[in-house]
């Protein structure tokens, strides 16, 4: 059982990231299996997983991944700055755990986002702010039609993520959270 978990932690973002990660991990330990066997959540989880995959396929196809790697490696750039992790709430962290990803207990790079690893972002379910961001360099270098198609994939990804988050909140609400 999880006792007296503040509901604010579930929906708010104003807590230290480690506290939110611990809360998500406890929810996952107690309810993970049950959540993953719920038919509605299963289906939304699968839709979201596929939408994420489709976004990545398109990002690679149009050269976005290569461009970001070149920027990070050769120009010292990274959009994944420290503090972006504070935008995450417990539900999105829980979704990452449900997707089989473990969450770090400390950042790999003190100046970067908590979830940034040696090889880029280390989590599958990213915040909408990460998914939507196209910098000026990408906008000027990448082919417009490819970017437009990527935007379509991104809309599918963020819509699917939102639907899953809402469903999990409702599910937990029925458990008294
Ligand atoms: S893409 Fe990943 S590493 Fe980068 S800011 Fe978003 S969550 Fe952090």
Tab-separated table of C-alpha atoms in Angstrom, residues 33-150:
chain	number	residue	atom	x	y	z
A	33	UNK	CA	1.625	-4.784	-12.822
A	34	UNK	CA	-2.030	-3.901	-12.321
A	35	UNK	CA	-1.715	-0.823	-14.524
A	36	UNK	CA	-0.063	-2.796	-17.289
A	37	UNK	CA	-2.805	-5.401	-17.244
A	38	UNK	CA	-5.619	-2.861	-17.497
A	39	UNK	CA	-7.035	-3.170	-21.039
A	40	UNK	CA	-7.571	0.560	-21.628
A	41	UNK	CA	-4.166	1.504	-20.313
A	42	UNK	CA	-2.539	-1.322	-22.238
A	43	UNK	CA	-4.012	-0.049	-25.480
A	44	UNK	CA	-3.135	3.612	-24.824
A	45	UNK	CA	0.352	2.579	-23.736
A	46	UNK	CA	0.878	0.688	-26.985
A	47	UNK	CA	-0.460	3.582	-29.087
A	48	UNK	CA	1.892	5.978	-27.308
A	49	UNK	CA	4.864	3.621	-27.656
A	50	UNK	CA	4.259	3.320	-31.391
A	51	UNK	CA	3.769	7.080	-31.795
A	52	UNK	CA	7.109	7.723	-30.064
A	53	UNK	CA	8.743	5.215	-32.378
A	54	UNK	CA	7.214	6.894	-35.449
A	55	UNK	CA	8.543	10.283	-34.351
A	56	UNK	CA	12.039	8.832	-33.983
A	57	UNK	CA	11.849	7.158	-37.389
A	58	UNK	CA	10.945	10.491	-38.956
A	59	UNK	CA	13.604	12.377	-36.952
A	60	UNK	CA	16.250	9.996	-38.248
A	61	UNK	CA	14.845	10.029	-41.781
A	62	UNK	CA	15.141	13.796	-42.152
A	63	UNK	CA	18.572	13.982	-40.535
A	64	UNK	CA	17.483	15.638	-37.300
A	65	UNK	CA	19.210	13.102	-35.065
A	66	UNK	CA	22.478	13.454	-36.989
A	67	UNK	CA	22.233	17.239	-36.846
A	68	UNK	CA	21.630	17.257	-33.071
A	69	UNK	CA	24.527	14.857	-32.522
A	70	UNK	CA	26.832	17.046	-34.606
A	71	UNK	CA	25.728	20.127	-32.666
A	72	UNK	CA	26.340	18.417	-29.297
A	73	UNK	CA	29.655	16.798	-30.238
A	74	UNK	CA	31.265	19.446	-32.434
A	75	UNK	CA	29.645	22.718	-31.402
A	76	UNK	CA	29.145	22.085	-27.689
A	77	UNK	CA	25.437	22.648	-28.017
A	78	UNK	CA	22.683	20.942	-26.095
A	79	UNK	CA	19.070	21.933	-25.778
A	80	UNK	CA	18.738	19.610	-22.814
A	81	UNK	CA	19.631	22.102	-20.121
A	82	UNK	CA	19.451	21.696	-16.383
A	83	UNK	CA	16.001	22.356	-14.993
A	84	UNK	CA	13.932	20.924	-17.847
A	85	UNK	CA	13.374	17.854	-15.664
A	86	UNK	CA	11.405	20.081	-13.285
A	87	UNK	CA	8.633	20.202	-15.872
A	88	UNK	CA	7.971	16.490	-15.402
A	89	UNK	CA	5.241	15.333	-13.109
A	90	UNK	CA	4.954	11.973	-11.365
A	91	UNK	CA	2.593	10.524	-13.972
A	92	UNK	CA	4.995	11.093	-16.862
A	93	UNK	CA	7.798	9.598	-14.774
A	94	UNK	CA	5.580	6.631	-13.991
A	95	UNK	CA	4.894	6.163	-17.709
A	96	UNK	CA	8.629	5.941	-18.344
A	97	UNK	CA	8.856	3.220	-15.711
A	98	UNK	CA	5.896	1.426	-17.298
A	99	UNK	CA	7.832	1.544	-20.572
A	100	UNK	CA	10.640	-0.384	-18.949
A	101	UNK	CA	13.001	2.516	-18.448
A	102	UNK	CA	14.694	3.092	-15.107
A	103	UNK	CA	15.146	6.666	-13.922
A	104	UNK	CA	18.536	7.965	-12.798
A	105	UNK	CA	19.015	8.953	-9.166
A	106	UNK	CA	21.472	11.664	-10.146
A	107	UNK	CA	22.203	13.544	-13.381
A	108	UNK	CA	24.996	12.326	-15.641
A	109	UNK	CA	25.914	15.933	-16.403
A	110	UNK	CA	25.385	18.509	-13.627
A	111	UNK	CA	24.800	21.247	-16.184
A	112	UNK	CA	22.260	19.269	-18.189
A	113	UNK	CA	18.783	17.877	-17.797
A	114	UNK	CA	18.524	15.094	-15.228
A	115	UNK	CA	17.586	12.636	-17.987
A	116	UNK	CA	20.375	13.538	-20.366
A	117	UNK	CA	22.846	10.689	-20.767
A	118	UNK	CA	26.083	10.138	-22.581
A	119	UNK	CA	24.155	9.265	-25.730
A	120	UNK	CA	21.400	11.838	-25.534
A	121	UNK	CA	18.014	11.638	-23.894
A	122	UNK	CA	17.714	8.537	-21.737
A	123	UNK	CA	13.940	8.258	-21.479
A	124	UNK	CA	11.287	7.260	-24.021
A	125	UNK	CA	8.367	9.376	-22.776
A	126	UNK	CA	9.649	12.940	-23.032
A	127	UNK	CA	7.945	16.130	-21.976
A	128	UNK	CA	5.947	17.935	-24.656
A	129	UNK	CA	8.427	20.811	-24.468
A	130	UNK	CA	11.240	18.442	-25.523
A	131	UNK	CA	9.224	16.803	-28.270
A	132	UNK	CA	8.047	20.077	-29.805
A	133	UNK	CA	11.294	21.978	-29.807
A	134	UNK	CA	12.850	22.713	-33.190
A	135	UNK	CA	15.769	25.132	-32.921
A	136	UNK	CA	16.741	27.710	-35.570
A	137	UNK	CA	19.564	25.521	-36.848
A	138	UNK	CA	17.232	22.604	-37.463
A	139	UNK	CA	14.611	24.857	-38.957
A	140	UNK	CA	17.065	26.317	-41.446
A	141	UNK	CA	18.930	23.108	-42.292
A	142	UNK	CA	16.214	20.492	-42.584
A	143	UNK	CA	13.978	20.066	-45.546
A	144	UNK	CA	10.592	21.729	-45.001
A	145	UNK	CA	8.391	18.865	-46.114
A	146	UNK	CA	10.249	16.459	-43.819
A	147	UNK	CA	9.795	18.855	-40.915
A	148	UNK	CA	6.112	19.190	-41.687
A	149	UNK	CA	5.739	15.402	-41.620
A	150	UNK	CA	7.645	15.343	-38.339
